[in-house]
mmCIF file of C-alpha atoms and ligand atoms in Angstrom:
data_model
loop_
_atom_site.group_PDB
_atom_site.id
_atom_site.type_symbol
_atom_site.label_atom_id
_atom_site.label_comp_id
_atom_site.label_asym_id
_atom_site.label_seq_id
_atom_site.Cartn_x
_atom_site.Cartn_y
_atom_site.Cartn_z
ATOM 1 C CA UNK A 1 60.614 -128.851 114.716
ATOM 2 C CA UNK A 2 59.544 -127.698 111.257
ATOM 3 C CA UNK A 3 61.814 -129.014 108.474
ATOM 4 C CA UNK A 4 63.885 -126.440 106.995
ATOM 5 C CA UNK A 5 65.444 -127.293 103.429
ATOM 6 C CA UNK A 6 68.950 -127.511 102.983
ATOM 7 C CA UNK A 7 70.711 -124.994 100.789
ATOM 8 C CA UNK A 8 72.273 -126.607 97.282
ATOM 9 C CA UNK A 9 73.005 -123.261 95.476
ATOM 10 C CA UNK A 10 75.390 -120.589 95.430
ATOM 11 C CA UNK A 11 75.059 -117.601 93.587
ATOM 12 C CA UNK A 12 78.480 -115.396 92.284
ATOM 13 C CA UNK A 13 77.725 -111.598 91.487
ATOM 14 C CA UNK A 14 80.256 -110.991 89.645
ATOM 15 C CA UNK A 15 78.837 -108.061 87.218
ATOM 16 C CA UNK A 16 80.091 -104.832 88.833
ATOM 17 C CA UNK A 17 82.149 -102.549 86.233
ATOM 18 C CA UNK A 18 85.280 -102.748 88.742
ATOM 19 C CA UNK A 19 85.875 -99.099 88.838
ATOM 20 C CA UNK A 20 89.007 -99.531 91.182
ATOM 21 C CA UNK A 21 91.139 -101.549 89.183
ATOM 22 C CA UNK A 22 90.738 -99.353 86.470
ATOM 23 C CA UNK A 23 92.364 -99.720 83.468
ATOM 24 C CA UNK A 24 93.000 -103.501 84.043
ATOM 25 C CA UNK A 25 88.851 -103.829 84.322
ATOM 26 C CA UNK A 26 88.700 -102.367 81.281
ATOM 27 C CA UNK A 27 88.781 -105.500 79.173
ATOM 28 C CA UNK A 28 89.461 -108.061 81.800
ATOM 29 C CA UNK A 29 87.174 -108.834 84.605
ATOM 30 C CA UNK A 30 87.944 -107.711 88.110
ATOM 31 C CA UNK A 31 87.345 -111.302 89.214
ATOM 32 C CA UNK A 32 89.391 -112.853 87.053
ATOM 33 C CA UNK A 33 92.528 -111.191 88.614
ATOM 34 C CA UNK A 34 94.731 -114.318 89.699
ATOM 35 C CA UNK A 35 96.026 -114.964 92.913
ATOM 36 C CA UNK A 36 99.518 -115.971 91.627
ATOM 37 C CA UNK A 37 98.114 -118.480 88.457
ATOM 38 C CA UNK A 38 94.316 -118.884 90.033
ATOM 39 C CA UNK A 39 91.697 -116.495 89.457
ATOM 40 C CA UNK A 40 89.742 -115.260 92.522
ATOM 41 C CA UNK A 41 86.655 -116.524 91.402
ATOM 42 C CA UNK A 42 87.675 -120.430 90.658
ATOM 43 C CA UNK A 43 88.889 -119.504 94.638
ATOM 44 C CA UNK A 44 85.583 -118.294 95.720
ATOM 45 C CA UNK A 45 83.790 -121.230 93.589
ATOM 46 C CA UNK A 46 85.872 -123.883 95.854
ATOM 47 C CA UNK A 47 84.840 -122.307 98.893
ATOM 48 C CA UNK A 48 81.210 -122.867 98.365
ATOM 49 C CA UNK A 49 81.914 -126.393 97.021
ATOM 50 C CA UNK A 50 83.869 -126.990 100.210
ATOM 51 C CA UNK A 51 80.904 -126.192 102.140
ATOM 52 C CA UNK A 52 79.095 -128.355 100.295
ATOM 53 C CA UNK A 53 77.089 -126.466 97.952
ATOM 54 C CA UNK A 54 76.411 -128.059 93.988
ATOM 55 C CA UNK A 55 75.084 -125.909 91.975
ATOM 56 C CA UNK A 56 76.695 -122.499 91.305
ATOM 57 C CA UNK A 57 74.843 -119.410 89.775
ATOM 58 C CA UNK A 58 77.157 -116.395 88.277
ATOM 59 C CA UNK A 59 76.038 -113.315 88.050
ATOM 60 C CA UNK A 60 78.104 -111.868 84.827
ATOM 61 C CA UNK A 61 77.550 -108.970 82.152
ATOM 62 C CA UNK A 62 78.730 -107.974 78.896
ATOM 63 C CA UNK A 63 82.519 -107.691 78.717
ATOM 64 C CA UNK A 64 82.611 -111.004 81.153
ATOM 65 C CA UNK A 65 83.272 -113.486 78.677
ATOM 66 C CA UNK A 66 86.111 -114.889 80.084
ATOM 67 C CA UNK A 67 84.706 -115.988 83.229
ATOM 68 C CA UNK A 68 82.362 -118.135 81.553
ATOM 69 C CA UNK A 69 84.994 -119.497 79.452
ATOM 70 C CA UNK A 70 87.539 -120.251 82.629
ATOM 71 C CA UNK A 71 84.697 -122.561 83.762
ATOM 72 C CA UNK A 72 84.224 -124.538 80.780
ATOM 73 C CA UNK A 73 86.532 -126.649 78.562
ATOM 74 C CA UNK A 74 89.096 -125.330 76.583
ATOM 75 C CA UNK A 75 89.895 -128.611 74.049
ATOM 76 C CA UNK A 76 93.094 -127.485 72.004
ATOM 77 C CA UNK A 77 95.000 -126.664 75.340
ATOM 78 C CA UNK A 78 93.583 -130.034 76.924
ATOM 79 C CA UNK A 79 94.573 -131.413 73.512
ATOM 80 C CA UNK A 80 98.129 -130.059 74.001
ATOM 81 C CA UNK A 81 98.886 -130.825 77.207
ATOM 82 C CA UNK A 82 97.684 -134.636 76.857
ATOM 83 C CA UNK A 83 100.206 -134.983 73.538
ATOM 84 C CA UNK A 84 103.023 -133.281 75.993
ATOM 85 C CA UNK A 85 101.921 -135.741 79.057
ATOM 86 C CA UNK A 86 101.679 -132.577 81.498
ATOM 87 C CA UNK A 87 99.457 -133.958 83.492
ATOM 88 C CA UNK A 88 99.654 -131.617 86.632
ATOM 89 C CA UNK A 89 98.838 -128.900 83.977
ATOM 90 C CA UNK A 90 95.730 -130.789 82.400
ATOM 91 C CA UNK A 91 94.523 -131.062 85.949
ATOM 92 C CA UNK A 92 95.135 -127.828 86.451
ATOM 93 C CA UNK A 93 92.646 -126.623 83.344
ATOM 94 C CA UNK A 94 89.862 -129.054 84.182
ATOM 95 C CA UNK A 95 89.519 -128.417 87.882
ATOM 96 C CA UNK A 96 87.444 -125.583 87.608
ATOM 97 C CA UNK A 97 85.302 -126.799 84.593
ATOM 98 C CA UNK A 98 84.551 -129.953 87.243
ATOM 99 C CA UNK A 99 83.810 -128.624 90.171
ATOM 100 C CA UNK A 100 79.798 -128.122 89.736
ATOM 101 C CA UNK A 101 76.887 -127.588 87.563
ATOM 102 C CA UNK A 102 77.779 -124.056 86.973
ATOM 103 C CA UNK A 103 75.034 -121.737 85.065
ATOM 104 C CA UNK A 104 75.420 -117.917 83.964
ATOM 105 C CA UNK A 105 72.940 -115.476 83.865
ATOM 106 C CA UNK A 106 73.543 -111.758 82.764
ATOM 107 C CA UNK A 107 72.704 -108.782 84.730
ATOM 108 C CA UNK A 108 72.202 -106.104 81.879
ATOM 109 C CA UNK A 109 73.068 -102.897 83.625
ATOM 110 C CA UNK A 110 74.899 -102.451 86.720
ATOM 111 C CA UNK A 111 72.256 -101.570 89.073
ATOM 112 C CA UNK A 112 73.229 -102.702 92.479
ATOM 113 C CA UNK A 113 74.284 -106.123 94.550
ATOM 114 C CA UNK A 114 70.462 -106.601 95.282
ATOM 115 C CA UNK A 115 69.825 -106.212 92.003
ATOM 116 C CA UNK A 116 72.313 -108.768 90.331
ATOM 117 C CA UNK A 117 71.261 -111.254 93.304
ATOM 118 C CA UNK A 118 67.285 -110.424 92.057
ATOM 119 C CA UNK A 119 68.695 -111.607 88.618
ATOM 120 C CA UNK A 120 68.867 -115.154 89.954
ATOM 121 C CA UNK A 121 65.201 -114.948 91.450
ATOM 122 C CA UNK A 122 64.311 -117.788 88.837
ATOM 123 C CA UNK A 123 67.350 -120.029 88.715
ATOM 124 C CA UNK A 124 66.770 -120.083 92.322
ATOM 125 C CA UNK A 125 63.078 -120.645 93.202
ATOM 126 C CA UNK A 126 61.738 -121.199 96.323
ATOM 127 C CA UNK A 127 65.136 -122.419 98.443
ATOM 128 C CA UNK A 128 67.170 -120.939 100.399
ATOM 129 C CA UNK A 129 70.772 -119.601 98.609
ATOM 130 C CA UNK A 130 74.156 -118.838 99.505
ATOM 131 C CA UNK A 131 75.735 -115.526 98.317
ATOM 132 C CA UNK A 132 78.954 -115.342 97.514
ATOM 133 C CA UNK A 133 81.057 -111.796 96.258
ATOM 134 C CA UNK A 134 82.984 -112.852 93.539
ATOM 135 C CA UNK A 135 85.415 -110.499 94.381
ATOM 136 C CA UNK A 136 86.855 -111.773 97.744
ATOM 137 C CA UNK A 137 86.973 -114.763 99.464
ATOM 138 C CA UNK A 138 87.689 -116.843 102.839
ATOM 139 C CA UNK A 139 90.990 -118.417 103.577
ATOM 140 C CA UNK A 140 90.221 -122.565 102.933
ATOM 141 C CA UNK A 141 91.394 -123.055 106.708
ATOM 142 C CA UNK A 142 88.895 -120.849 108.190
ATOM 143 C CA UNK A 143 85.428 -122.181 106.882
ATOM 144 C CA UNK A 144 82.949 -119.815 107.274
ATOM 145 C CA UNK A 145 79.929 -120.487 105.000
ATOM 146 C CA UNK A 146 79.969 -124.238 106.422
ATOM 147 C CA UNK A 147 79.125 -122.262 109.880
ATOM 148 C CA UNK A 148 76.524 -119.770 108.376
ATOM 149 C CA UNK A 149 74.907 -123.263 106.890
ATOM 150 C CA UNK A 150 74.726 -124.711 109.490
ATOM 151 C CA UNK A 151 73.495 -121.537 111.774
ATOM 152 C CA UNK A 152 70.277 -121.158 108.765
ATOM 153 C CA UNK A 153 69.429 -125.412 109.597
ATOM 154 C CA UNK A 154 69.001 -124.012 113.053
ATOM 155 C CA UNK A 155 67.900 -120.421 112.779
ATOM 156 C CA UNK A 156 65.984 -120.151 109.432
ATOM 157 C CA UNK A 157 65.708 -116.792 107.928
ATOM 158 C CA UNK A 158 68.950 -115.267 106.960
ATOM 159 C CA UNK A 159 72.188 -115.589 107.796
ATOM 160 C CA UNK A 160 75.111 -112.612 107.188
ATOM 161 C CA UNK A 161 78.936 -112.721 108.278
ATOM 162 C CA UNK A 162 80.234 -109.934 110.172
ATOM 163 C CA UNK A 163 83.688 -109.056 110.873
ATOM 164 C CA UNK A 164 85.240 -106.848 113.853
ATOM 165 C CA UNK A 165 86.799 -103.122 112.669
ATOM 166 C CA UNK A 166 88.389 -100.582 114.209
ATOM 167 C CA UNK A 167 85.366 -98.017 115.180
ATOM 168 C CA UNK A 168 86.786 -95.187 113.277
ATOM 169 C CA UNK A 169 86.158 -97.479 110.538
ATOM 170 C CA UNK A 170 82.903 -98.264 110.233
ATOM 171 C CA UNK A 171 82.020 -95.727 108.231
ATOM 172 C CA UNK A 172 82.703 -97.711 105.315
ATOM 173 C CA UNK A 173 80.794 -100.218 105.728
ATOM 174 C CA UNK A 174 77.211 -101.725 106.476
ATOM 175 C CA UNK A 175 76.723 -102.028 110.138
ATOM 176 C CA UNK A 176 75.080 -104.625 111.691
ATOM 177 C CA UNK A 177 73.088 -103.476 115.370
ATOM 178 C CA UNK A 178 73.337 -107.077 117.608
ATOM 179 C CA UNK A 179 72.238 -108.778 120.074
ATOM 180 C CA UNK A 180 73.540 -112.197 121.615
ATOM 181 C CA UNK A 181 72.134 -115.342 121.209
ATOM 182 C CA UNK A 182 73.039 -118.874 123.408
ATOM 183 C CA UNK A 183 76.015 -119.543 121.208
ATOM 184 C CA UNK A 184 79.086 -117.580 121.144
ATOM 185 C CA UNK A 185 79.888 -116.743 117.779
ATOM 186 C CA UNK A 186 76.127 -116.238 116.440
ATOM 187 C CA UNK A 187 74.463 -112.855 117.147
ATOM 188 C CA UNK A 188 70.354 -111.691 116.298
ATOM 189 C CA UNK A 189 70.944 -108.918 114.126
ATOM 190 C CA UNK A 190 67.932 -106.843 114.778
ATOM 191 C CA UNK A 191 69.032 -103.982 112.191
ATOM 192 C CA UNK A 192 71.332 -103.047 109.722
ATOM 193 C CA UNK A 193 72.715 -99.604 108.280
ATOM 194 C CA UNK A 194 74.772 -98.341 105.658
ATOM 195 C CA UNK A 195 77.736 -96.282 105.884
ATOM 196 C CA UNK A 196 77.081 -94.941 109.381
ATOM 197 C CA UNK A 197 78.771 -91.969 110.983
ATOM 198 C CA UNK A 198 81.474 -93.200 113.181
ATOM 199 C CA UNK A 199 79.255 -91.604 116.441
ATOM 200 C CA UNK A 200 76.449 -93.338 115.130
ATOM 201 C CA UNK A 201 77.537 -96.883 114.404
ATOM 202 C CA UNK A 202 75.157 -99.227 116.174
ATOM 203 C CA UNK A 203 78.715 -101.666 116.845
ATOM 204 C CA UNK A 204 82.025 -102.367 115.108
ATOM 205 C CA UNK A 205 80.361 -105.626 113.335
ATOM 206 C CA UNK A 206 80.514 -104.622 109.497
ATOM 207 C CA UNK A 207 78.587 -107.241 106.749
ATOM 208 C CA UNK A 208 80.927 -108.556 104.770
ATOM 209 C CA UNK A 209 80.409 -110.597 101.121
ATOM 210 C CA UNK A 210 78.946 -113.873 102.250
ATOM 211 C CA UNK A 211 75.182 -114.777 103.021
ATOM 212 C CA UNK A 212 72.753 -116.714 103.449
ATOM 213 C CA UNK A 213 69.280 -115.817 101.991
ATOM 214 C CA UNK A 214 66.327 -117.092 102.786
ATOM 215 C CA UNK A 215 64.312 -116.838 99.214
ATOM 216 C CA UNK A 216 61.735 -113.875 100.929
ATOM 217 C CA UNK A 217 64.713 -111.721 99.906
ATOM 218 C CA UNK A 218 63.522 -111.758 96.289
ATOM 219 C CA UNK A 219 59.788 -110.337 97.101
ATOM 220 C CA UNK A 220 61.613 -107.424 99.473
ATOM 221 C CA UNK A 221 64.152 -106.976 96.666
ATOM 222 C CA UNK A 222 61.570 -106.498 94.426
ATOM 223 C CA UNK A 223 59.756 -103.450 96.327
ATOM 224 C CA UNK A 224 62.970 -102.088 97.345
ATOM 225 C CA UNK A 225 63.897 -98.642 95.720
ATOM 226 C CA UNK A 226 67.596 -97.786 94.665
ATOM 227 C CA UNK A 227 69.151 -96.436 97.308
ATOM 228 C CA UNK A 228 72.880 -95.184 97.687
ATOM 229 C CA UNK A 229 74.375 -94.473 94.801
ATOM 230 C CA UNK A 230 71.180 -95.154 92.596
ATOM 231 C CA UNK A 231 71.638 -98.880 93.196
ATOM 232 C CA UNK A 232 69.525 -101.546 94.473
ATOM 233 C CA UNK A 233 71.596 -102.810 97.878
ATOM 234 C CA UNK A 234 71.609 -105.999 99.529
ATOM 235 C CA UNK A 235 72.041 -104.716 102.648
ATOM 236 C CA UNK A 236 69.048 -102.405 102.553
ATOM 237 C CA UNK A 237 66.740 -105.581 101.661
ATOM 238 C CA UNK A 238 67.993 -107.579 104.179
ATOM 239 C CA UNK A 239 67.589 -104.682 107.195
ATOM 240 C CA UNK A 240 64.179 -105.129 105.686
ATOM 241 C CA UNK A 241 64.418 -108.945 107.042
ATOM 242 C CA UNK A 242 65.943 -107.901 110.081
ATOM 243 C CA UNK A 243 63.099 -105.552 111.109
ATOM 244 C CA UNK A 244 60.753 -108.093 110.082
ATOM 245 C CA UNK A 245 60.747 -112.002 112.221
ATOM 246 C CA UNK A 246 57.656 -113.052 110.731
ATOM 247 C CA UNK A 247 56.435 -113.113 107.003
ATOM 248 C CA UNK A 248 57.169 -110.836 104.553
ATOM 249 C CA UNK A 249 54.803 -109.833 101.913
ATOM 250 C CA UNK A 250 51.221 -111.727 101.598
ATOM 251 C CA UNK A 251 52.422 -113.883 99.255
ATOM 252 C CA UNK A 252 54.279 -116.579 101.507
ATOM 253 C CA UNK A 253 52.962 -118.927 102.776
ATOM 254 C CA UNK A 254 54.193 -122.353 104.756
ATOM 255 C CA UNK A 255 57.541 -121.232 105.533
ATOM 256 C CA UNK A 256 59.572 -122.425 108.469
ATOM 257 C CA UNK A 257 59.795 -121.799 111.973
ATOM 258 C CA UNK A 258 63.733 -121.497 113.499
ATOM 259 C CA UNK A 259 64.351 -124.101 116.035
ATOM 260 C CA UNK A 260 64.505 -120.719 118.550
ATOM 261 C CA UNK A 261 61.581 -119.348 116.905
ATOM 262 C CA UNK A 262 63.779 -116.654 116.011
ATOM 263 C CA UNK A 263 63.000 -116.594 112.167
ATOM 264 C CA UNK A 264 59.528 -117.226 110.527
ATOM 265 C CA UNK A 265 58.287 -117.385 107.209
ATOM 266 C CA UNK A 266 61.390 -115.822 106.104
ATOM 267 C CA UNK A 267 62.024 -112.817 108.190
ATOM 268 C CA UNK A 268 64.731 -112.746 110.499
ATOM 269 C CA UNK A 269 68.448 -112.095 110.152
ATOM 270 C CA UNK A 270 71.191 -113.597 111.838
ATOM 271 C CA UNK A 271 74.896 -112.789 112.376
ATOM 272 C CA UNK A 272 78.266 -115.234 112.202
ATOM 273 C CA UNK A 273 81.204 -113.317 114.147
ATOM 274 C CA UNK A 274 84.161 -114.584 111.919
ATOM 275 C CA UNK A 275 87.437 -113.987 113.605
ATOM 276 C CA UNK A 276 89.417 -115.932 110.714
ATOM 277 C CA UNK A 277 90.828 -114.854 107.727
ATOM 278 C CA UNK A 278 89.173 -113.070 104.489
ATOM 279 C CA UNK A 279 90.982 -111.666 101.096
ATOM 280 C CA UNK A 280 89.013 -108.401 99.842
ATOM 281 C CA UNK A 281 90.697 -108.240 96.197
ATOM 282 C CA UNK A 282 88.809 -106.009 95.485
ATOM 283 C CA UNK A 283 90.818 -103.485 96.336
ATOM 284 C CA UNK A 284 94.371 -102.380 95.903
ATOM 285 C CA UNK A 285 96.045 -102.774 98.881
ATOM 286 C CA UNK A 286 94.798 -106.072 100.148
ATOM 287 C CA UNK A 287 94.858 -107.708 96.579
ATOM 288 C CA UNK A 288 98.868 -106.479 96.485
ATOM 289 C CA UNK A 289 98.444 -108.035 100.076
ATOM 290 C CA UNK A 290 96.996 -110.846 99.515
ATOM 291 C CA UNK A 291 99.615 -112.167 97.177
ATOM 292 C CA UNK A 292 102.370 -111.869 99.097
ATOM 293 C CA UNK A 293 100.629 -114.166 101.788
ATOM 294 C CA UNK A 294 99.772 -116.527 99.121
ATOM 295 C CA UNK A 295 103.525 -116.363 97.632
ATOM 296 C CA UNK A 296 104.865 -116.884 101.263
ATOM 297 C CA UNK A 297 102.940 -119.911 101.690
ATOM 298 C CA UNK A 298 102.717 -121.737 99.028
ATOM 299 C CA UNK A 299 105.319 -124.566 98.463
ATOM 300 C CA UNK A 300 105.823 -124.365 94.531
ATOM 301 C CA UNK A 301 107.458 -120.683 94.938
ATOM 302 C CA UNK A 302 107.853 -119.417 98.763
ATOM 303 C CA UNK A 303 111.345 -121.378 98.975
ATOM 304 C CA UNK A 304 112.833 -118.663 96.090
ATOM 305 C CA UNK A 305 110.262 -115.854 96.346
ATOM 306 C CA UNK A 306 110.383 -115.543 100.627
ATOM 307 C CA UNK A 307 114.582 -115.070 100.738
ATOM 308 C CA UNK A 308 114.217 -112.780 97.402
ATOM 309 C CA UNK A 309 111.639 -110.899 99.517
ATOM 310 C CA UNK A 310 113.378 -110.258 102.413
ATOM 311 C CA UNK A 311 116.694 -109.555 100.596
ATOM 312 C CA UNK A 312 114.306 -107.131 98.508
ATOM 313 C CA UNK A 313 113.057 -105.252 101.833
ATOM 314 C CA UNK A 314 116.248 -104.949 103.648
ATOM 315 C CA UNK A 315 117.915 -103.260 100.479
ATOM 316 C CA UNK A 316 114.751 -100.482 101.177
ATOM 317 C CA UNK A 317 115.548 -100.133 104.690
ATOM 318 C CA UNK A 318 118.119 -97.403 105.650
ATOM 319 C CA UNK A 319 121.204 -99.033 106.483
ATOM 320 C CA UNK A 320 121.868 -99.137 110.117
ATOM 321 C CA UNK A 321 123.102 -96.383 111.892
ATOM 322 C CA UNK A 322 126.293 -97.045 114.011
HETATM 323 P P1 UTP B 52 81.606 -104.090 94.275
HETATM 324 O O1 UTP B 52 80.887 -102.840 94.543
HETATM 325 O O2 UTP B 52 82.805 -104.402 95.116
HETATM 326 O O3 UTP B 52 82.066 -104.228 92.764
HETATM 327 O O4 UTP B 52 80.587 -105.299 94.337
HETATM 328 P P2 UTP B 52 82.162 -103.192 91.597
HETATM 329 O O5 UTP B 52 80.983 -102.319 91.520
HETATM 330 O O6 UTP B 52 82.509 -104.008 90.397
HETATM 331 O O7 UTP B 52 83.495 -102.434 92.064
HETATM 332 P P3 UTP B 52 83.956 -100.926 91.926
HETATM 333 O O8 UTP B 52 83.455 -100.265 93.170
HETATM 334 O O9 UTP B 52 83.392 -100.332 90.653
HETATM 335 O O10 UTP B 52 85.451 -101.047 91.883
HETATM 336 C C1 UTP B 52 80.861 -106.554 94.951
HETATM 337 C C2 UTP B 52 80.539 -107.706 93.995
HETATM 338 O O11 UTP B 52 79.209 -107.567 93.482
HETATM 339 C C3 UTP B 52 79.230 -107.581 92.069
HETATM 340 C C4 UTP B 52 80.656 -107.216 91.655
HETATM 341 O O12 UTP B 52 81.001 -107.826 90.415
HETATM 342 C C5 UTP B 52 81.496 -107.753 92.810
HETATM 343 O O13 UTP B 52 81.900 -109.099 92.585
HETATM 344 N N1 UTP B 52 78.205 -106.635 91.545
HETATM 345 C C6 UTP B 52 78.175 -105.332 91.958
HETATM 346 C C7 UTP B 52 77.306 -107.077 90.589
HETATM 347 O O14 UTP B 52 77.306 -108.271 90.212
HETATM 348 N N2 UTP B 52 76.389 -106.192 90.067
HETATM 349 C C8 UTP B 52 76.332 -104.899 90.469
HETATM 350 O O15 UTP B 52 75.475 -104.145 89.951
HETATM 351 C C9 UTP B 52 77.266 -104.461 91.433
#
């Protein structure tokens, strides 16, 4: 079986204006919205380090300053919480400056997903990369991109997660057409389209913001034209992929055969049905959502916030009729 290299890097698009959130995006970056005291990003950076990945690649723009700063040092507070011995809180502001070689790169103009992941073509090189949206993330119990990892060491190519929706849902969504392979939660995908009418969805398996590239997706995002919404899209680059198992472009040469043969020279897509649990904060409802769960659960606050919350919902409810 042909070797296929391991993947070391992660790369964080995290340039997008964050129209939704509007006005809090205005100054402050949509992915530095916290999940109680934690930003989503430092959240999304420790799931790729839990799945072993060392090297981490953001994708920022002007007006993103702070993420850059939330992963590097910040001496006077270090200095000020070492003279007050608060040592949980001097963990707490070095975690995320320690947790891997983290680089930046700026995407000047907003031009798409595809785009911003094109912008780390040369941090990158030729090795495969995972693709993380810095705008949601994967519950730490449910490890997803350990799975897709592992699925691209056997499959080669690419590697996307899809989630389950309600049909009439689709619509919103890029939609993956499948087809099964030997193990249960891994699918071929053989196509991919965007936005679908609900008659016309190919399944109910939408992409959602974790990948696995294979680096052919850089000469296929190169010759792909903007497409919705003027912007360059992942997903259109990578239905390229899907339509394409064997090389793409001339210039590629030696690449790596699946252990199916199911991906060559750096065509071929597969999918990972994840059934677990995934935060989209970027949006409204499910960030609001999102932090009650994490309230609920976690130890330092759920004992006071989880009877304040039901004492909160019961004074809503219309008192019991007799
Ligand atoms: P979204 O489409 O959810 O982010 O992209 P957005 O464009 O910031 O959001 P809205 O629709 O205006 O509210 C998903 C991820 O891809 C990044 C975003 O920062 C987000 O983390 N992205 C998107 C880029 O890095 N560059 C882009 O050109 C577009």
């Amino acid at each position: 079986m042909a070797h296929i290299p391991a993947v070391t890097k992660a790369v964080i698009p995290a340039a997008g204006l964050g129209t939704r959130f509007l006005p809090a995006t205005k100054a402050v970056p949509k992915e530095m919205l916290p999940i109680i005291d934690t930003p989503t990003i430092q959240l999304v950076v420790e799931e790729a380090v839990a799945a072993g990945l060392t090297d981490v690649l953001m994708i920022t723009a002007r007006g993103k300053t702070a993420i850059e700063d939330h992963f590097d040092r910040n001496l006077d507070l270090e200095e000020v919480l070492t003279a007050k011995g608060d040592e949980a809180g001097l963990a707490s502001i070095t975690a995320s400056n320690r947790m891997a070689a983290m680089h930046f790169v700026r995407q000047g103009k907003a031009l798409g997903l595809g785009h911003a992941v094109l912008c780390a073509a040369e941090h990158v090189g030729d090795e495969p990369f995972a693709v993380l949206l810095g705008d949601d993330f994967i519950d730490a119990r449910d490890p997803l991109l350990k799975r897709m990892l592992e699925v691209r060491q056997q499959y080669g190519g690419s590697i996307v997660a899809l989630m389950e929706v309600d049909p009439e849902q689709v619509s919103a969504y890029g939609v993956a057409t499948i087809k099964p392979t030997d193990a249960d939660d891994v699918v071929a995908v053989t196509d991919l389209v965007e936005k679908p009418a609900v008659n016309e969805a190919p399944s109910n398996w939408i992409v959602v913001g974790r990948y696995v590239c294979d680096p052919a997706i850089f000469d296929v995002l190169r010759d792909t034209p903007p497409g919705r919404g003027g912007e360059i899209q992942l997903t259109d680059a990578l239905r390229t992929l899907a339509r394409t198992d064997r090389a793409y472009g001339a210039n590629r040469v030696n690449g790596v055969n699946g252990a199916n043969g199911a991906a060559a020279d750096g065509g071929g897509v597969h999918g990972v049905l994840f059934r677990g649990r995934r935060y989209d904060t970027g949006k409204k409802l499910e960030y609001l959502q999102t932090l009650i769960q994490f309230a609920c659960e976690r130890p330092d606050v759920a004992p006071e916030f989880v009877p304040w919350l039901r004492s909160y919902l019961d004074s809503l409810s219309p008192a019991p009729s007799r």
